[in-house]
Amino acid sequence: MFVHQAIAILDSGVGGLTVAKEVMRQLPREKIIYFGDTARAPYGPRSPEQVRLFTEQIVDFLIQFNPKMVVIACNTATAAALDFIAAKLTIPVIGVIHPGARAAISATKTGHVGVIGTVGTIRSGAYPAALIELSPYIQVVSEACPDLVPLVEQGQFDTEHTKEVVRRSLHSMRQNDIDCLILGCTHYPFLRGAIREVMGPGVKLISSAEETAREISTVLYQKGQLSKGEKTPVHQFFCSGDVKMFQTIAWEWLDEEIQLTPIVWHVRRAAGDAV
Ligand code: I24
Ligand code: DGL
């Protein structure tokens, strides 16, 4: 049987393009439908209730395309909404936390693992929960690094200022004797160089994008749902905010022109809500 259904990927903005790119590389026959909620990004500082609501709205939008799988490519949204979304749908729902946690378990020798992410991700405790579920004796230290996303979005990957901010943000990580650090945010792999410099070569750095693409591959294979299409799929992208910004970043990152459709949300906002 030929499976023509697409993989739906969602994120708070453009960060999930790292997962989309990995899927394109590892699974070039799969069609992707991507939604970036750029109008309401960043999700990192928002409450879990709000992130859950936003994620639900995006999934309701994406489900009209009849995808074979939903991928929550944002760590903050995975932390707040994965279980909730998975319970609502009959198709597989994959987040970025479990794949990263699994990779860390297989990479650590000492069992001392560090996790960094947004305030929402770290506050949820979703990473320690995923790690301990897989391996009960693992020791986890986690720390929110809210200053790192702005650095990436300013394109400051390797400046002196970046090194200083990274050093400050990872202070508690350096005081713990970890041998493996999960970069629990879509944006942090862009700071890999600075993070490596601060943590030293003895600490393995785990990025979720590749791990998540592998998990997508495994699940689709097990379900006999890998695409058998001969032609290169035409992916579809949607964003809720500025089209030009999304297009520029997507072009630069994916190295190809994309089909992008702007979406205007018609949702009621609570009074005083800073959307
Ligand atoms: N990287 C990200 N987001 C940006 C950016 C960037 N601008 C330059 N680069 N802007 O994400 C998003 C602006 N926000 C503002 C708040 O609302 C939502 C949008 C990480 C990259 C994801 C692929 C640097 C940059 C780039 C191209 C590729 C990679 C990269 F321009 F880091
Ligand atoms: N995509 C988010 C994450 O991985 C980072 C950006 C944001 O705060 O929205 O947690």
GROMACS .gro file of C-alpha atoms and ligand atoms in nm:
model
  317
    1MET     CA    1   0.000   0.000   0.000
    2PHE     CA    2   0.125   0.350  -0.080
    3VAL     CA    3   0.109   0.593   0.203
    4HIS     CA    4   0.060   0.945   0.070
    5GLN     CA    5  -0.026   1.103   0.400
    6ALA     CA    6   0.206   1.373   0.528
    7ILE     CA    7   0.388   1.415   0.857
    8ALA     CA    8   0.258   1.720   1.044
    9ILE     CA    9   0.527   1.913   1.231
   10LEU     CA   10   0.454   2.205   1.460
   11ASP     CA   11   0.660   2.453   1.655
   12SER     CA   12   0.630   2.789   1.828
   13GLY     CA   13   0.814   2.943   1.532
   14VAL     CA   14   1.111   2.860   1.314
   15GLY     CA   15   1.311   2.644   1.557
   16GLY     CA   16   1.124   2.328   1.455
   17LEU     CA   17   1.273   2.367   1.109
   18THR     CA   18   1.572   2.184   1.259
   19VAL     CA   19   1.348   1.878   1.297
   20ALA     CA   20   1.192   1.933   0.952
   21LYS     CA   21   1.539   1.948   0.796
   22GLU     CA   22   1.644   1.624   0.965
   23VAL     CA   23   1.326   1.452   0.845
   24MET     CA   24   1.397   1.574   0.490
   25ARG     CA   25   1.751   1.435   0.517
   26GLN     CA   26   1.669   1.102   0.681
   27LEU     CA   27   1.334   1.042   0.512
   28PRO     CA   28   1.346   1.224   0.176
   29ARG     CA   29   1.024   1.063   0.050
   30GLU     CA   30   0.810   1.196   0.332
   31LYS     CA   31   0.588   1.495   0.273
   32ILE     CA   32   0.593   1.750   0.554
   33ILE     CA   33   0.325   1.994   0.660
   34TYR     CA   34   0.483   2.245   0.898
   35PHE     CA   35   0.319   2.504   1.119
   36GLY     CA   36   0.522   2.773   1.295
   37ASP     CA   37   0.327   2.988   1.539
   38THR     CA   38   0.555   3.287   1.484
   39ALA     CA   39   0.284   3.536   1.584
   40ARG     CA   40   0.279   3.398   1.938
   41ALA     CA   41   0.641   3.289   1.980
   42PRO     CA   42   0.832   3.253   2.201
   43TYR     CA   43   0.651   2.985   2.403
   44GLY     CA   44   0.936   2.948   2.653
   45PRO     CA   45   0.816   3.211   2.904
   46ARG     CA   46   0.442   3.127   2.873
   47SER     CA   47   0.229   2.929   3.118
   48PRO     CA   48   0.176   2.559   3.052
   49GLU     CA   49  -0.201   2.618   3.019
   50GLN     CA   50  -0.148   2.871   2.744
   51VAL     CA   51   0.108   2.659   2.560
   52ARG     CA   52  -0.131   2.362   2.579
   53LEU     CA   53  -0.413   2.573   2.434
   54PHE     CA   54  -0.196   2.706   2.151
   55THR     CA   55  -0.068   2.358   2.070
   56GLU     CA   56  -0.424   2.227   2.061
   57GLN     CA   57  -0.526   2.504   1.821
   58ILE     CA   58  -0.237   2.423   1.588
   59VAL     CA   59  -0.312   2.050   1.597
   60ASP     CA   60  -0.679   2.123   1.518
   61PHE     CA   61  -0.558   2.317   1.215
   62LEU     CA   62  -0.310   2.053   1.097
   63ILE     CA   63  -0.544   1.759   1.139
   64GLN     CA   64  -0.758   1.879   0.843
   65PHE     CA   65  -0.472   1.765   0.617
   66ASN     CA   66  -0.518   1.408   0.740
   67PRO     CA   67  -0.156   1.353   0.846
   68LYS     CA   68  -0.031   1.006   0.942
   69MET     CA   69   0.158   1.146   1.240
   70VAL     CA   70   0.192   1.465   1.444
   71VAL     CA   71   0.536   1.579   1.557
   72ILE     CA   72   0.561   1.842   1.829
   73ALA     CA   73   0.902   1.985   1.739
   74CYS     CA   74   0.907   2.241   2.020
   75ASN     CA   75   1.042   2.133   2.359
   76THR     CA   76   0.822   2.375   2.551
   77ALA     CA   77   0.508   2.255   2.370
   78THR     CA   78   0.611   1.891   2.412
   79ALA     CA   79   0.654   1.947   2.786
   80ALA     CA   80   0.314   2.116   2.821
   81ALA     CA   81   0.096   1.932   2.573
   82LEU     CA   82   0.230   1.599   2.443
   83ASP     CA   83   0.020   1.371   2.665
   84PHE     CA   84  -0.287   1.587   2.619
   85ILE     CA   85  -0.260   1.585   2.238
   86ALA     CA   86  -0.170   1.215   2.222
   87ALA     CA   87  -0.484   1.130   2.423
   88LYS     CA   88  -0.700   1.325   2.174
   89LEU     CA   89  -0.570   1.170   1.852
   90THR     CA   90  -0.567   0.818   1.710
   91ILE     CA   91  -0.252   0.873   1.502
   92PRO     CA   92   0.096   0.866   1.664
   93VAL     CA   93   0.208   1.189   1.831
   94ILE     CA   94   0.582   1.232   1.879
   95GLY     CA   95   0.755   1.498   2.084
   96VAL     CA   96   1.119   1.601   2.108
   97ILE     CA   97   1.175   1.516   2.475
   98HIS     CA   98   1.161   1.138   2.475
   99PRO     CA   99   1.402   1.095   2.179
  100GLY     CA  100   1.653   1.331   2.343
  101ALA     CA  101   1.620   1.153   2.677
  102ARG     CA  102   1.679   0.816   2.512
  103ALA     CA  103   1.989   0.942   2.335
  104ALA     CA  104   2.123   1.076   2.665
  105ILE     CA  105   2.067   0.742   2.839
  106SER     CA  106   2.263   0.566   2.570
  107ALA     CA  107   2.540   0.831   2.568
  108THR     CA  108   2.605   0.868   2.943
  109LYS     CA  109   2.864   0.649   3.110
  110THR     CA  110   2.845   0.797   3.460
  111GLY     CA  111   2.464   0.831   3.474
  112HIS     CA  112   2.496   1.203   3.550
  113VAL     CA  113   2.300   1.394   3.290
  114GLY     CA  114   2.236   1.767   3.252
  115VAL     CA  115   1.937   1.928   3.080
  116ILE     CA  116   1.896   2.288   2.967
  117GLY     CA  117   1.584   2.441   2.816
  118THR     CA  118   1.335   2.725   2.835
  119VAL     CA  119   1.169   2.821   3.162
  120GLY     CA  120   0.853   2.631   3.059
  121THR     CA  121   1.041   2.314   2.968
  122ILE     CA  122   1.255   2.307   3.282
  123ARG     CA  123   0.971   2.402   3.515
  124SER     CA  124   0.757   2.116   3.382
  125GLY     CA  125   1.008   1.853   3.496
  126ALA     CA  126   0.932   1.662   3.175
  127TYR     CA  127   1.298   1.579   3.101
  128PRO     CA  128   1.382   1.434   3.445
  129ALA     CA  129   1.055   1.238   3.430
  130ALA     CA  130   1.138   1.095   3.086
  131LEU     CA  131   1.496   1.013   3.190
  132ILE     CA  132   1.398   0.845   3.517
  133GLU     CA  133   1.121   0.648   3.348
  134LEU     CA  134   1.381   0.504   3.110
  135SER     CA  135   1.654   0.456   3.367
  136PRO     CA  136   1.555   0.491   3.733
  137TYR     CA  137   1.903   0.548   3.878
  138ILE     CA  138   1.995   0.833   3.649
  139GLN     CA  139   2.091   1.160   3.817
  140VAL     CA  140   1.960   1.470   3.647
  141VAL     CA  141   2.046   1.835   3.692
  142SER     CA  142   1.842   2.086   3.501
  143GLU     CA  143   1.855   2.458   3.448
  144ALA     CA  144   1.650   2.708   3.251
  145CYS     CA  145   1.856   2.926   3.017
  146PRO     CA  146   1.619   3.203   2.905
  147ASP     CA  147   1.901   3.419   2.767
  148LEU     CA  148   2.007   3.173   2.499
  149VAL     CA  149   1.710   3.188   2.258
  150PRO     CA  150   1.751   3.566   2.203
  151LEU     CA  151   2.121   3.515   2.123
  152VAL     CA  152   2.035   3.271   1.844
  153GLU     CA  153   1.758   3.493   1.708
  154GLN     CA  154   2.006   3.780   1.692
  155GLY     CA  155   2.238   3.553   1.493
  156GLN     CA  156   2.502   3.585   1.766
  157PHE     CA  157   2.644   3.235   1.756
  158ASP     CA  158   3.006   3.295   1.833
  159THR     CA  159   3.068   3.644   1.972
  160GLU     CA  160   3.245   3.729   2.296
  161HIS     CA  161   2.910   3.836   2.439
  162THR     CA  162   2.765   3.495   2.348
  163LYS     CA  163   3.047   3.313   2.522
  164GLU     CA  164   2.994   3.525   2.830
  165VAL     CA  165   2.616   3.463   2.838
  166VAL     CA  166   2.665   3.090   2.777
  167ARG     CA  167   2.924   3.072   3.053
  168ARG     CA  168   2.689   3.247   3.296
  169SER     CA  169   2.387   3.037   3.192
  170LEU     CA  170   2.575   2.709   3.231
  171HIS     CA  171   2.730   2.796   3.566
  172SER     CA  172   2.538   2.532   3.764
  173MET     CA  173   2.592   2.272   3.491
  174ARG     CA  174   2.967   2.316   3.524
  175GLN     CA  175   2.951   2.267   3.899
  176ASN     CA  176   2.792   1.928   3.854
  177ASP     CA  177   2.994   1.641   3.727
  178ILE     CA  178   2.786   1.554   3.421
  179ASP     CA  179   2.915   1.365   3.116
  180CYS     CA  180   2.621   1.439   2.893
  181LEU     CA  181   2.414   1.754   2.836
  182ILE     CA  182   2.076   1.756   2.662
  183LEU     CA  183   2.022   2.071   2.456
  184GLY     CA  184   1.651   2.073   2.537
  185CYS     CA  185   1.549   2.361   2.312
  186THR     CA  186   1.526   2.390   1.935
  187HIS     CA  187   1.763   2.687   1.932
  188TYR     CA  188   2.052   2.564   2.147
  189PRO     CA  189   2.228   2.347   1.886
  190PHE     CA  190   2.318   2.672   1.709
  191LEU     CA  191   2.529   2.757   2.015
  192ARG     CA  192   2.697   2.417   2.019
  193GLY     CA  193   3.043   2.569   1.968
  194ALA     CA  194   3.016   2.808   2.262
  195ILE     CA  195   2.853   2.542   2.481
  196ARG     CA  196   3.128   2.293   2.398
  197GLU     CA  197   3.391   2.549   2.484
  198VAL     CA  198   3.230   2.618   2.822
  199MET     CA  199   3.153   2.256   2.913
  200GLY     CA  200   3.473   2.104   2.777
  201PRO     CA  201   3.523   1.805   2.548
  202GLY     CA  202   3.432   1.550   2.818
  203VAL     CA  203   3.062   1.643   2.805
  204LYS     CA  204   2.859   1.497   2.518
  205LEU     CA  205   2.600   1.733   2.375
  206ILE     CA  206   2.265   1.586   2.268
  207SER     CA  207   2.044   1.760   2.009
  208SER     CA  208   1.689   1.640   1.975
  209ALA     CA  209   1.637   1.703   1.604
  210GLU     CA  210   1.830   1.402   1.473
  211GLU     CA  211   1.699   1.177   1.749
  212THR     CA  212   1.342   1.280   1.680
  213ALA     CA  213   1.379   1.215   1.307
  214ARG     CA  214   1.511   0.867   1.393
  215GLU     CA  215   1.210   0.804   1.618
  216ILE     CA  216   0.974   0.918   1.340
  217SER     CA  217   1.148   0.676   1.108
  218THR     CA  218   1.120   0.389   1.357
  219VAL     CA  219   0.751   0.446   1.427
  220LEU     CA  220   0.657   0.477   1.059
  221TYR     CA  221   0.858   0.166   0.973
  222GLN     CA  222   0.693  -0.035   1.249
  223LYS     CA  223   0.350   0.071   1.131
  224GLY     CA  224   0.433   0.000   0.767
  225GLN     CA  225   0.362   0.364   0.692
  226LEU     CA  226   0.682   0.483   0.532
  227SER     CA  227   0.614   0.665   0.209
  228LYS     CA  228   0.696   0.470  -0.107
  229GLY     CA  229   0.651   0.768  -0.338
  230GLU     CA  230   0.887   0.801  -0.634
  231LYS     CA  231   0.865   1.177  -0.673
  232THR     CA  232   1.020   1.436  -0.445
  233PRO     CA  233   0.743   1.550  -0.212
  234VAL     CA  234   0.631   1.912  -0.211
  235HIS     CA  235   0.625   2.028   0.148
  236GLN     CA  236   0.382   2.285   0.278
  237PHE     CA  237   0.456   2.548   0.537
  238PHE     CA  238   0.224   2.769   0.738
  239CYS     CA  239   0.307   3.048   0.978
  240SER     CA  240   0.091   3.277   1.188
  241GLY     CA  241   0.325   3.577   1.184
  242ASP     CA  242   0.548   3.767   0.947
  243VAL     CA  243   0.582   3.576   0.621
  244LYS     CA  244   0.902   3.740   0.509
  245MET     CA  245   1.086   3.658   0.829
  246PHE     CA  246   0.978   3.293   0.809
  247GLN     CA  247   1.063   3.269   0.441
  248THR     CA  248   1.409   3.419   0.486
  249ILE     CA  249   1.504   3.187   0.771
  250ALA     CA  250   1.351   2.880   0.606
  251TRP     CA  251   1.530   2.953   0.281
  252GLU     CA  252   1.862   3.002   0.451
  253TRP     CA  253   1.824   2.697   0.675
  254LEU     CA  254   1.663   2.449   0.436
  255ASP     CA  255   1.852   2.575   0.134
  256GLU     CA  256   1.541   2.565  -0.081
  257GLU     CA  257   1.244   2.777  -0.166
  258ILE     CA  258   0.933   2.680   0.023
  259GLN     CA  259   0.559   2.692  -0.028
  260LEU     CA  260   0.446   2.917   0.255
  261THR     CA  261   0.092   3.020   0.345
  262PRO     CA  262   0.020   3.278   0.613
  263ILE     CA  263  -0.250   3.192   0.866
  264VAL     CA  264  -0.441   3.452   1.061
  265TRP     CA  265  -0.569   3.324   1.391
  266HIS     CA  266  -0.933   3.395   1.470
  267VAL     CA  267  -0.916   3.310   1.834
  268ARG     CA  268  -1.049   3.507   2.119
  269ARG     CA  269  -0.788   3.639   2.355
  270ALA     CA  270  -0.829   3.679   2.724
  271ALA     CA  271  -0.825   4.036   2.848
  272GLY     CA  272  -0.476   4.154   2.929
  273ASP     CA  273  -0.323   3.860   2.748
  274ALA     CA  274   0.010   3.952   2.595
  275VAL     CA  275  -0.018   3.759   2.270
  276I24     N1  276   1.706   3.198   1.422
  276I24     C1  277   1.588   3.175   1.475
  276I24     N2  278   1.490   3.265   1.483
  276I24     C2  279   1.509   3.387   1.432
  276I24     C3  280   1.726   3.320   1.371
  276I24     C4  281   1.629   3.419   1.372
  276I24     N3  282   1.679   3.529   1.312
  276I24     C5  283   1.805   3.499   1.274
  276I24     N4  284   1.833   3.371   1.309
  276I24     N5  285   1.412   3.481   1.436
  276I24     O1  286   1.563   3.050   1.522
  276I24     C6  287   1.287   3.453   1.490
  276I24     C7  288   1.229   3.579   1.541
  276I24     N6  289   1.129   3.544   1.633
  276I24     C8  290   1.091   3.659   1.709
  276I24     C9  291   0.981   3.623   1.803
  276I24     O2  292   0.875   3.567   1.730
  276I24    C10  293   0.910   3.453   1.653
  276I24    C11  294   1.018   3.483   1.563
  276I24    C12  295   1.660   2.949   1.517
  276I24    C13  296   1.685   2.897   1.378
  276I24    C14  297   1.589   2.796   1.333
  276I24    C15  298   1.624   2.733   1.200
  276I24    C16  299   1.957   3.301   1.288
  276I24    C17  300   1.942   3.186   1.189
  276I24    C18  301   1.904   3.208   1.059
  276I24    C19  302   1.893   3.102   0.968
  276I24    C20  303   1.917   2.972   1.012
  276I24    C21  304   1.952   2.950   1.143
  276I24    C22  305   1.964   3.058   1.232
  276I24     F1  306   1.878   3.333   1.016
  276I24     F2  307   1.996   3.037   1.357
  277DGL     N1  308   1.088   2.612   2.030
  277DGL     C1  309   1.113   2.644   2.168
  277DGL     C2  310   1.163   2.520   2.244
  277DGL     O1  311   1.218   2.429   2.186
  277DGL     C3  312   1.211   2.757   2.185
  277DGL     C4  313   1.161   2.890   2.137
  277DGL     C5  314   1.039   2.938   2.217
  277DGL     O2  315   1.054   2.971   2.337
  277DGL     O3  316   0.932   2.941   2.158
  277DGL     O4  317   1.147   2.512   2.362
   0.00000   0.00000   0.00000
